[in-house]
mmCIF file of N, CA and C in Angstrom:
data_model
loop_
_atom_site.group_PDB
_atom_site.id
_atom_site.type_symbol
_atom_site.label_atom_id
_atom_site.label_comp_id
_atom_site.label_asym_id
_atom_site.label_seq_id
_atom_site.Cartn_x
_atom_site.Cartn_y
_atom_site.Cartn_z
ATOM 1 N N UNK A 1 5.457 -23.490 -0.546
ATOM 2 C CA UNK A 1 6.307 -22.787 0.389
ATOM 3 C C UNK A 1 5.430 -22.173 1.469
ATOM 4 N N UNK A 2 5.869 -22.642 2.717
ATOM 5 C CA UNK A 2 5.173 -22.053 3.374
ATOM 6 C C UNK A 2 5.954 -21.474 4.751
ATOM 7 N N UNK A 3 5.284 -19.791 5.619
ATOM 8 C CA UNK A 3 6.565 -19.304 6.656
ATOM 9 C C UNK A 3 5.097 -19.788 7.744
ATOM 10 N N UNK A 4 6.054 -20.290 8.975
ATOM 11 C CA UNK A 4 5.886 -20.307 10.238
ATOM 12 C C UNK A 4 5.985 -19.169 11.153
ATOM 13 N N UNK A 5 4.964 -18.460 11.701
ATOM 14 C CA UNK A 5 5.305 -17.196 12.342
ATOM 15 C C UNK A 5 4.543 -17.517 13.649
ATOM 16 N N UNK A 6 4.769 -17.817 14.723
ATOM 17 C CA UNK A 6 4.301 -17.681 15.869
ATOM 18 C C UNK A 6 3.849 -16.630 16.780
ATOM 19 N N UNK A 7 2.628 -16.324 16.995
ATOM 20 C CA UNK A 7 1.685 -14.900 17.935
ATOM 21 C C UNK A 7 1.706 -15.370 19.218
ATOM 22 N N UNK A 8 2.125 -14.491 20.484
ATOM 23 C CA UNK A 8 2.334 -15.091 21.002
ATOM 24 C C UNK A 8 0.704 -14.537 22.224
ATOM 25 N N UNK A 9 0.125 -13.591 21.374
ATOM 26 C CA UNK A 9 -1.101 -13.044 22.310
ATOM 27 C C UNK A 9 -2.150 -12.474 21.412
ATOM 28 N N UNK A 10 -2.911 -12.495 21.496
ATOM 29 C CA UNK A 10 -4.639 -11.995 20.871
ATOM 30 C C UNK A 10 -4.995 -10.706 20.611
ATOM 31 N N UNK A 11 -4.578 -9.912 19.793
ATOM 32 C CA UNK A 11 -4.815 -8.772 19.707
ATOM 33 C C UNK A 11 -5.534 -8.514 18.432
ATOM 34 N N UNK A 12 -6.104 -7.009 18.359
ATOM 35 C CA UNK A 12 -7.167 -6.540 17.090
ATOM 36 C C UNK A 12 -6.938 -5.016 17.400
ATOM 37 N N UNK A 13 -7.050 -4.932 16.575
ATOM 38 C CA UNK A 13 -6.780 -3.297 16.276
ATOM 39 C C UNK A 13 -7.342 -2.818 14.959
ATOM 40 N N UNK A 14 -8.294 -1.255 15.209
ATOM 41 C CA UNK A 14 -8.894 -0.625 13.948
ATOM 42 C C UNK A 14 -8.332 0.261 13.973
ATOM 43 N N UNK A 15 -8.209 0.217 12.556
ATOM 44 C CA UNK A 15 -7.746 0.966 11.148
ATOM 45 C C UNK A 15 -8.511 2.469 11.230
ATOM 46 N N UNK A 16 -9.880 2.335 11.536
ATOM 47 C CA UNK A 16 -10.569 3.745 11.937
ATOM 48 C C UNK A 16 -9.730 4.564 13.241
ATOM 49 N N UNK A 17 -8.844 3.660 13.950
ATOM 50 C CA UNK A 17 -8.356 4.863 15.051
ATOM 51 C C UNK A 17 -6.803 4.125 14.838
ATOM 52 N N UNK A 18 -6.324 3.911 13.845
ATOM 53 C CA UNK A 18 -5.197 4.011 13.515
ATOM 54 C C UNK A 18 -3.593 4.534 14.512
ATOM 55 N N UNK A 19 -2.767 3.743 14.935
ATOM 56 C CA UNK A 19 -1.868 3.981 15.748
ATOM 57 C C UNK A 19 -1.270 5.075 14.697
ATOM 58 N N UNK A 20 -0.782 5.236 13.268
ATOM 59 C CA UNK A 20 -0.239 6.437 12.748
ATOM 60 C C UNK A 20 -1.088 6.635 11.574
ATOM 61 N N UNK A 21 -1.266 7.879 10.795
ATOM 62 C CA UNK A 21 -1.701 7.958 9.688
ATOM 63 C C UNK A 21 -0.987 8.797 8.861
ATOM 64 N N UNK A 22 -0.555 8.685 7.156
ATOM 65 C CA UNK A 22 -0.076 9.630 6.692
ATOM 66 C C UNK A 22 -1.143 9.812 5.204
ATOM 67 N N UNK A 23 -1.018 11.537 5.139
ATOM 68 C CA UNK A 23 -1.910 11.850 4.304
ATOM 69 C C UNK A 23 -1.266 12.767 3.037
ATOM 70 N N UNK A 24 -0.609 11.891 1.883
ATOM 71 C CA UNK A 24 -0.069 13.188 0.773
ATOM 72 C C UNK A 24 -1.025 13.175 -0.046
ATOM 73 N N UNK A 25 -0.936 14.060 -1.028
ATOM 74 C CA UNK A 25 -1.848 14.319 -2.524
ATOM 75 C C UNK A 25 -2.453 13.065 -2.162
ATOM 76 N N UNK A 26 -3.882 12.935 -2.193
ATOM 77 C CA UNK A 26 -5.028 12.051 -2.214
ATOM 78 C C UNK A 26 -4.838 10.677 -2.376
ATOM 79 N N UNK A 27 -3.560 10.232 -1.352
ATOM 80 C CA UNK A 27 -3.642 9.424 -0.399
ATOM 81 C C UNK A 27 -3.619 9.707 1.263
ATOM 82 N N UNK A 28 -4.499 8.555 1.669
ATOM 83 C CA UNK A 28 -4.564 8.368 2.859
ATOM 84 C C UNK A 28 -4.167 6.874 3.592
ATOM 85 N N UNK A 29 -2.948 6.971 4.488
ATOM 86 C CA UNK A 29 -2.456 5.427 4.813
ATOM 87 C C UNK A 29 -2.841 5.401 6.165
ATOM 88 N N UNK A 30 -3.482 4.318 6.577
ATOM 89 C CA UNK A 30 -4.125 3.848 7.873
ATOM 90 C C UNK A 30 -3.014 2.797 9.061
ATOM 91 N N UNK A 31 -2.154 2.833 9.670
ATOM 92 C CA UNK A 31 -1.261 2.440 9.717
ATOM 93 C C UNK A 31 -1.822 1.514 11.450
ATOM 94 N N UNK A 32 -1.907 0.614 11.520
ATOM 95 C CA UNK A 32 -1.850 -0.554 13.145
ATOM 96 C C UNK A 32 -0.731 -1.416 13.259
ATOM 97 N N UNK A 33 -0.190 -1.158 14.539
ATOM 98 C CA UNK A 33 1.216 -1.915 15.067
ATOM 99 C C UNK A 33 0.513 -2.662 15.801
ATOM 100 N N UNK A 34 0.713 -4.372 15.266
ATOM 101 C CA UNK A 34 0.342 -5.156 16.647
ATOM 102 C C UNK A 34 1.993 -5.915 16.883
ATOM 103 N N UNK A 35 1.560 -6.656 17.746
ATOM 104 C CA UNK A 35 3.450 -7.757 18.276
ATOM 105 C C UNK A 35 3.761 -8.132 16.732
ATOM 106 N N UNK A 36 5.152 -7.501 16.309
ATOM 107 C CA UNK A 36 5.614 -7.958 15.340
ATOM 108 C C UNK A 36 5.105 -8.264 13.912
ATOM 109 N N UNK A 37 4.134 -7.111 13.872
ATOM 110 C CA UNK A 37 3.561 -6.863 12.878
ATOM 111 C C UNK A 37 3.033 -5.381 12.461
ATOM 112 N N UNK A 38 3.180 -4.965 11.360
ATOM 113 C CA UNK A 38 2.790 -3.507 10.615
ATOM 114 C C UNK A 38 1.629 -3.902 9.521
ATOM 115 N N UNK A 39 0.348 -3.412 9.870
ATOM 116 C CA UNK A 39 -0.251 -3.581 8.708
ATOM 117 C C UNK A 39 -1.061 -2.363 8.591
ATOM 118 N N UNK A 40 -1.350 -1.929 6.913
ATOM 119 C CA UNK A 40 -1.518 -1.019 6.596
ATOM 120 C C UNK A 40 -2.730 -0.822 5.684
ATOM 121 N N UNK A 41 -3.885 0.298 5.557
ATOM 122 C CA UNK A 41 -4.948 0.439 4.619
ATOM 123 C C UNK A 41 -4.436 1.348 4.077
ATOM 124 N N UNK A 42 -4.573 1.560 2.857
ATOM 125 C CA UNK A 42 -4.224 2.229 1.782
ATOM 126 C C UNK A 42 -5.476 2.865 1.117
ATOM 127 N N UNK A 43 -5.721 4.256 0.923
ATOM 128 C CA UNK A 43 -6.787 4.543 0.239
ATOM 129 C C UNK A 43 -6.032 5.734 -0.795
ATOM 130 N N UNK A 44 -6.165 5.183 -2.269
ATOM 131 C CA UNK A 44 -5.690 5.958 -3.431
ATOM 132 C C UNK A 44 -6.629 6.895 -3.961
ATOM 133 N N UNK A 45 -6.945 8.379 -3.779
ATOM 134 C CA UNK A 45 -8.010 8.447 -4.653
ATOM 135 C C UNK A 45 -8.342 8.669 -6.107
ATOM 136 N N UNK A 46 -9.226 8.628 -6.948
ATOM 137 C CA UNK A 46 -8.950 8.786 -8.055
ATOM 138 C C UNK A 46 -8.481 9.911 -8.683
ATOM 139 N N UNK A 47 -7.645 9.949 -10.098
ATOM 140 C CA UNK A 47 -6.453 10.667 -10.061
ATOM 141 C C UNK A 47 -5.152 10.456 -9.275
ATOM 142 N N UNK A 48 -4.964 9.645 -8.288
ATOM 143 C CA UNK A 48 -3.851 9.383 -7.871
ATOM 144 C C UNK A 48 -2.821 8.784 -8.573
ATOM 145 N N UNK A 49 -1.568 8.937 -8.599
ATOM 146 C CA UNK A 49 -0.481 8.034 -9.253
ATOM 147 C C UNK A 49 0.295 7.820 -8.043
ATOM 148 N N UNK A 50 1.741 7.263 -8.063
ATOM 149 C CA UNK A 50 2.546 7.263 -7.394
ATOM 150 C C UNK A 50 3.595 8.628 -7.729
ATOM 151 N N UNK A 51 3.784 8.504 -9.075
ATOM 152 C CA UNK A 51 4.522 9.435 -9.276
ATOM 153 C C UNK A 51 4.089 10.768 -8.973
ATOM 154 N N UNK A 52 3.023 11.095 -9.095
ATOM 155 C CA UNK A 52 2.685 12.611 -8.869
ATOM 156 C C UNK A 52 2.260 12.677 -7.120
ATOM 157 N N UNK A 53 1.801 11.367 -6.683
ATOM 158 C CA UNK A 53 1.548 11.611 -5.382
ATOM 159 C C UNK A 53 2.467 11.198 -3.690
ATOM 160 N N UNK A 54 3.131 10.407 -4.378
ATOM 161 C CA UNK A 54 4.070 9.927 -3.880
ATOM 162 C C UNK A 54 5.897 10.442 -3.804
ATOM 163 N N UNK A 55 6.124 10.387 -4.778
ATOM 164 C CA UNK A 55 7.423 10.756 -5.651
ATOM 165 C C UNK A 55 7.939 12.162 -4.573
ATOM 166 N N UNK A 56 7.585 12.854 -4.726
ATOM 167 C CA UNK A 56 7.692 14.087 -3.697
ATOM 168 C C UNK A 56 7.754 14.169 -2.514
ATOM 169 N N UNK A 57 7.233 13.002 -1.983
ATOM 170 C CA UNK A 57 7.564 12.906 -0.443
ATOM 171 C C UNK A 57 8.837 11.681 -0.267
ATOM 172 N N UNK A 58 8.817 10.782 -1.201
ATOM 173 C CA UNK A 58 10.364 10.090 -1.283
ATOM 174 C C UNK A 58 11.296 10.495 -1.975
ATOM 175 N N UNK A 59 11.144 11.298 -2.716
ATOM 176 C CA UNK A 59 12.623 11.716 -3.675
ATOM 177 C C UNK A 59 13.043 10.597 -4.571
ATOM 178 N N UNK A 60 12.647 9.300 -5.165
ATOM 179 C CA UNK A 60 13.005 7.900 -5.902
ATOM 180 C C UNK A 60 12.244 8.467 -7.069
ATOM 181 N N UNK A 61 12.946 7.769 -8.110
ATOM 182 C CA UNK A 61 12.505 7.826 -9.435
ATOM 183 C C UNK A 61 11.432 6.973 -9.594
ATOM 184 N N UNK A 62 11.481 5.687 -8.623
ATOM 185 C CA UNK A 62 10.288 4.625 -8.700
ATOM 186 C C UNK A 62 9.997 4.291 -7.408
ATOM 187 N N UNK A 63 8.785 3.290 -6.609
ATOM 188 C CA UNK A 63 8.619 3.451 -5.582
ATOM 189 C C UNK A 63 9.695 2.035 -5.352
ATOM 190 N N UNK A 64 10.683 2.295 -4.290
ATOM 191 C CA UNK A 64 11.617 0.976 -4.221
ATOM 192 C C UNK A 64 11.344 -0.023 -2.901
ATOM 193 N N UNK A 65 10.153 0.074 -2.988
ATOM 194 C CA UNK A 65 9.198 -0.758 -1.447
ATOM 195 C C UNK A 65 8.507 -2.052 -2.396
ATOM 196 N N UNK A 66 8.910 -3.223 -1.685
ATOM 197 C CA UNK A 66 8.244 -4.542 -2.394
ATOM 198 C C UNK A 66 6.723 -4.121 -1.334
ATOM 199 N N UNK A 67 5.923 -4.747 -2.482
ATOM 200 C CA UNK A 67 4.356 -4.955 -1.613
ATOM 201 C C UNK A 67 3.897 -5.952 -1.671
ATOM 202 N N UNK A 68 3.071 -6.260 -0.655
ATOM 203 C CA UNK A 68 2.072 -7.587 -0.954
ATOM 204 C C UNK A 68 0.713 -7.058 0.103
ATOM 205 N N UNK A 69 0.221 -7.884 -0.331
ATOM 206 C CA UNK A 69 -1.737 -7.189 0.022
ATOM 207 C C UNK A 69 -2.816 -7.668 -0.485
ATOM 208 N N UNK A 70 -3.852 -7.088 -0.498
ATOM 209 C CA UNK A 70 -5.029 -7.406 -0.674
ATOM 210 C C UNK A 70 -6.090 -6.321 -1.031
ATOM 211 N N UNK A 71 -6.509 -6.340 -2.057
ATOM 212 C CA UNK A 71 -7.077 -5.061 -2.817
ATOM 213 C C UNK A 71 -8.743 -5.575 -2.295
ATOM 214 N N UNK A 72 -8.990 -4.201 -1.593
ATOM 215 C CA UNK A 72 -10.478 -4.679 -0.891
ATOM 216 C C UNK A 72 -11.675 -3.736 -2.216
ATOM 217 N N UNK A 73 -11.186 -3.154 -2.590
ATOM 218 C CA UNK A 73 -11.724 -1.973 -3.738
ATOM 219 C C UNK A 73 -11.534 -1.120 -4.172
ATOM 220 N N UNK A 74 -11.944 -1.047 -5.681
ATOM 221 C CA UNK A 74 -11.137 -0.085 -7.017
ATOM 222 C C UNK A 74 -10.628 -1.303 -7.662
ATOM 223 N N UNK A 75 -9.353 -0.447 -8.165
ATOM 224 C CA UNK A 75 -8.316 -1.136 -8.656
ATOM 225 C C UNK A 75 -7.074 0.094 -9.258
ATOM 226 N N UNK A 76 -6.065 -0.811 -9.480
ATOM 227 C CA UNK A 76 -4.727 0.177 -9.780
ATOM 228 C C UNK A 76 -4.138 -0.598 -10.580
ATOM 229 N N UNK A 77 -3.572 0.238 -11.575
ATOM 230 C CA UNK A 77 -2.378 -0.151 -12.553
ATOM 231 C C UNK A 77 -1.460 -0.052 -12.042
ATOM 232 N N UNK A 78 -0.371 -0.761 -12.322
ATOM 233 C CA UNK A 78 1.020 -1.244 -11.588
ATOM 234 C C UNK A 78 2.154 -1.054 -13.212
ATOM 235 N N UNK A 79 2.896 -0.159 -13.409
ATOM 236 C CA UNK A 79 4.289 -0.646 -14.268
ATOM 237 C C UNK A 79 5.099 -0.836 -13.625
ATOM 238 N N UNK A 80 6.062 -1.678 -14.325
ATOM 239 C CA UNK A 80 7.518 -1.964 -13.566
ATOM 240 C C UNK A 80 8.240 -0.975 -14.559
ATOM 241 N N UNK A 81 9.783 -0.905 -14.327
ATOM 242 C CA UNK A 81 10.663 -0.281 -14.844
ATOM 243 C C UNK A 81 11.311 -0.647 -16.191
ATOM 244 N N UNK A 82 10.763 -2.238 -16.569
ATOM 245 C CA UNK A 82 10.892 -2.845 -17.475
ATOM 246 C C UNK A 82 9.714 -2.808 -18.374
ATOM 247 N N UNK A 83 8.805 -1.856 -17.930
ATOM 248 C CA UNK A 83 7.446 -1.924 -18.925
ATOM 249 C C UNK A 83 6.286 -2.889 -18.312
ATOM 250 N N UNK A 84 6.529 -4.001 -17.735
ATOM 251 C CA UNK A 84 5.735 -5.031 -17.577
ATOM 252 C C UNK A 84 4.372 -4.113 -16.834
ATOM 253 N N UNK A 85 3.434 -4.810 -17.271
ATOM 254 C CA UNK A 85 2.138 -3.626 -16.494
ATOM 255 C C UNK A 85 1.550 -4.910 -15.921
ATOM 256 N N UNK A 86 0.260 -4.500 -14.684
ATOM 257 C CA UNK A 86 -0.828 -5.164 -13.996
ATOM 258 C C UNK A 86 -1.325 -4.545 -13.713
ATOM 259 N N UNK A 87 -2.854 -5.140 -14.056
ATOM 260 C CA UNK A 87 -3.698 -4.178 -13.274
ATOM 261 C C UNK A 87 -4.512 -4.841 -11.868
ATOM 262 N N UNK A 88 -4.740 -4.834 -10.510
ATOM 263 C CA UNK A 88 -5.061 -5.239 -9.930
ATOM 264 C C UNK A 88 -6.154 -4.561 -8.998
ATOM 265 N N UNK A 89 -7.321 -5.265 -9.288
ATOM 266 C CA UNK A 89 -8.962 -5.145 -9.097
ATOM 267 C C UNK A 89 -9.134 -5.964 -7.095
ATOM 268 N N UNK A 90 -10.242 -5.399 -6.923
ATOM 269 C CA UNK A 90 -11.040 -5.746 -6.150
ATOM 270 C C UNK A 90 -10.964 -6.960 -5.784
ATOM 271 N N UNK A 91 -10.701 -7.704 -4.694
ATOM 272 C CA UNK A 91 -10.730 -9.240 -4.713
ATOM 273 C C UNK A 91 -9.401 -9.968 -5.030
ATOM 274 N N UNK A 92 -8.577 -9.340 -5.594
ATOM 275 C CA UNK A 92 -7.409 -9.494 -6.048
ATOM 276 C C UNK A 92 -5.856 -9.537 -4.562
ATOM 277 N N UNK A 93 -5.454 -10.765 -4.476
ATOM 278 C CA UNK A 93 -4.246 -10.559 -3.430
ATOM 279 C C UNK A 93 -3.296 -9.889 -4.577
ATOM 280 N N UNK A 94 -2.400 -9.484 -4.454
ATOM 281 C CA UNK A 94 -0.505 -8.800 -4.887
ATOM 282 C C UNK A 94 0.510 -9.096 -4.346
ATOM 283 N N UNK A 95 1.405 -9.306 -5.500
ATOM 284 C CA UNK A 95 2.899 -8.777 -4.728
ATOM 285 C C UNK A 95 3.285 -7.600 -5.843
ATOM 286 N N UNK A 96 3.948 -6.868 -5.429
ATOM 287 C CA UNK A 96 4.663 -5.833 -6.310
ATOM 288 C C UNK A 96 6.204 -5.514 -5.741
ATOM 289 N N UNK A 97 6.898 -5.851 -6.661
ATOM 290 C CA UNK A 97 8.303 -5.741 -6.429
ATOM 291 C C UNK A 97 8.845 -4.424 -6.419
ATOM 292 N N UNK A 98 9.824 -4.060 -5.871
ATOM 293 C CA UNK A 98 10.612 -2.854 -6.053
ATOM 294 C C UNK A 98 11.156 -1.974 -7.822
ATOM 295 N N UNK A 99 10.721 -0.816 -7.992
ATOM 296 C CA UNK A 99 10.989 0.058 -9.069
ATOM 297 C C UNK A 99 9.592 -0.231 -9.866
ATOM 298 N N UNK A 100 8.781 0.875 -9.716
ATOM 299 C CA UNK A 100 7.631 0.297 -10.023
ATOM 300 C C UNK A 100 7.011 2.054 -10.146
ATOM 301 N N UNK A 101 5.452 2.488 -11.081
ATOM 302 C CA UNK A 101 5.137 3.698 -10.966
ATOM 303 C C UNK A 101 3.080 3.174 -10.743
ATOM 304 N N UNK A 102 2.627 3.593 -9.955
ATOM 305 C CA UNK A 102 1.390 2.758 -9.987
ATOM 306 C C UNK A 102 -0.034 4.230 -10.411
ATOM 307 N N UNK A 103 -1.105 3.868 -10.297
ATOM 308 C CA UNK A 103 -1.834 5.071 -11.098
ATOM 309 C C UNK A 103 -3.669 4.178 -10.569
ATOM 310 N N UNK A 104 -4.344 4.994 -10.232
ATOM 311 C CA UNK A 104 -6.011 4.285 -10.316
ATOM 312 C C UNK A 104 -6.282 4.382 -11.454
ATOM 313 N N UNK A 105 -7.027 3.446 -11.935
ATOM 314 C CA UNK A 105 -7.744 3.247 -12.777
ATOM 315 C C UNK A 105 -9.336 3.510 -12.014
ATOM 316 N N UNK A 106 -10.036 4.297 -13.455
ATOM 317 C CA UNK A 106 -10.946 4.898 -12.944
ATOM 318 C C UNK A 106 -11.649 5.751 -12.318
ATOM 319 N N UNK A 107 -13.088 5.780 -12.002
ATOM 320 C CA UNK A 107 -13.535 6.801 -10.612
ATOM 321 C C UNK A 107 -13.579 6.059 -9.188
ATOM 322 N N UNK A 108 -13.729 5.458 -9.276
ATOM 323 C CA UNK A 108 -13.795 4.585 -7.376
ATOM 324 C C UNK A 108 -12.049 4.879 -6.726
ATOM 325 N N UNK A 109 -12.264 4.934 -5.701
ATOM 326 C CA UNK A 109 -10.920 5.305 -4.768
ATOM 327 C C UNK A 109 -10.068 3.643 -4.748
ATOM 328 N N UNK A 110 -9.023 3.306 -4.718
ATOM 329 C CA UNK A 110 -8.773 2.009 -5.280
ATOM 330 C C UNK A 110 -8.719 1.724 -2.498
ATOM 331 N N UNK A 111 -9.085 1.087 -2.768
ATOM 332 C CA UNK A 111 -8.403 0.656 -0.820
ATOM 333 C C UNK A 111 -7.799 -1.080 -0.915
ATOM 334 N N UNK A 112 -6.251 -0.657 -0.270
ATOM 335 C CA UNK A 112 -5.639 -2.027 -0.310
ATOM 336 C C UNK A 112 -5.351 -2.100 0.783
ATOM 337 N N UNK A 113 -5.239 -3.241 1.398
ATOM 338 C CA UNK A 113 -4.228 -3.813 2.895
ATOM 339 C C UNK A 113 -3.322 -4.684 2.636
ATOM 340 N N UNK A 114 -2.072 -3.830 3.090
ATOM 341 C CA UNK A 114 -0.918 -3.759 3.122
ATOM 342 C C UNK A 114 -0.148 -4.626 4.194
ATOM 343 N N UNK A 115 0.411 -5.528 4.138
ATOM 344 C CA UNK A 115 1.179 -6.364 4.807
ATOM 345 C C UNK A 115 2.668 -6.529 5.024
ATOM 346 N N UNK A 116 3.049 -5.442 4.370
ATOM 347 C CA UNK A 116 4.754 -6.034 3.990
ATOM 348 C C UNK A 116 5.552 -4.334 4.033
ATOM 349 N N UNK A 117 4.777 -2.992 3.577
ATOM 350 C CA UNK A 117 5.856 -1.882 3.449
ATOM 351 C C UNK A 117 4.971 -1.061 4.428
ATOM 352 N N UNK A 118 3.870 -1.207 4.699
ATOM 353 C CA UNK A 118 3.386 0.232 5.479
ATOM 354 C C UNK A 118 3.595 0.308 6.482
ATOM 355 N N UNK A 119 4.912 0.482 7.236
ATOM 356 C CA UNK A 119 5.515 0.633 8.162
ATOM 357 C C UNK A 119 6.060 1.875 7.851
ATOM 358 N N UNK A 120 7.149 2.387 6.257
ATOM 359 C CA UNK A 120 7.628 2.957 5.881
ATOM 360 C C UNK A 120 6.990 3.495 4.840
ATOM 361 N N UNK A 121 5.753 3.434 3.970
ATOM 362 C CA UNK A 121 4.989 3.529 2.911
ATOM 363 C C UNK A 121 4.867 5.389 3.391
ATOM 364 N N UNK A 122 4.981 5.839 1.665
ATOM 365 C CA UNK A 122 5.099 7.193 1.869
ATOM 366 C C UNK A 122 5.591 8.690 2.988
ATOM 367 N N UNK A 123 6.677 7.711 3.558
ATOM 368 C CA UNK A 123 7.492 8.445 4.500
ATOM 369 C C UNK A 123 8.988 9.161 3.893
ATOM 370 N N UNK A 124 9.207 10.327 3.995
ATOM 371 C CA UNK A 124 10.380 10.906 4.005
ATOM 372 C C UNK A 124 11.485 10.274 3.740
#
């Protein structure tokens, strides 16, 4: 399966000067708008969950944002609502579906890029 998406101009944009950034409990989201696209760095730090760090700024029992990405370093545990767990390391692409509670594993800060929710990722 494959999607056809057509660019219609050359652009680049850093994540260090970020068009938005949001910062709750020890996360930090790096947010660049190019034409028809939102992409996002994610930095979890350790001790982070979703639930304790997240949860409070959405009000959801689980996070209800599908993801997909690319885990540049760390790693994070992923449950679903059904129990099913993953853990996803360094080097590792994702998808993560909607109703989900996620957590670092470890001491290293987990950093992912985000392709699909950080438009809306930890917003009100």
């Amino acid at each position: 399966m494959s999607n056809s998406v057509t660019v219609s101009r050359l652009q680049a944009k850093s994540h260090d000067t970020a068009d938005e950034v949001r910062t709750p409990a020890k996360t930090r989201v790096e947010v660049v708008h190019l034409e028809g696209f939102t992409i996002g760095r994610f930095r979890f730090e350790p001790g982070w969950s979703w639930s304790a760090c997240i949860k409070p700024v959405v009000n959801t029992d689980s996070c209800q944002l599908s993801h997909v990405g690319y885990a540049v370093s760390g790693s994070i545990a992923t449950r679903m609502q059904d129990g099913t767990e993953q853990t996803i390391k360094a080097g590792d692409s994702y998808t993560i579906p909607p109703g989900h509670d996620a957590w670092v594993v470890g001491d290293e800060p987990f950093v992912g890029i985000e392709i699909m929710s950080a438009d809306i990722y930890a917003k009100a």
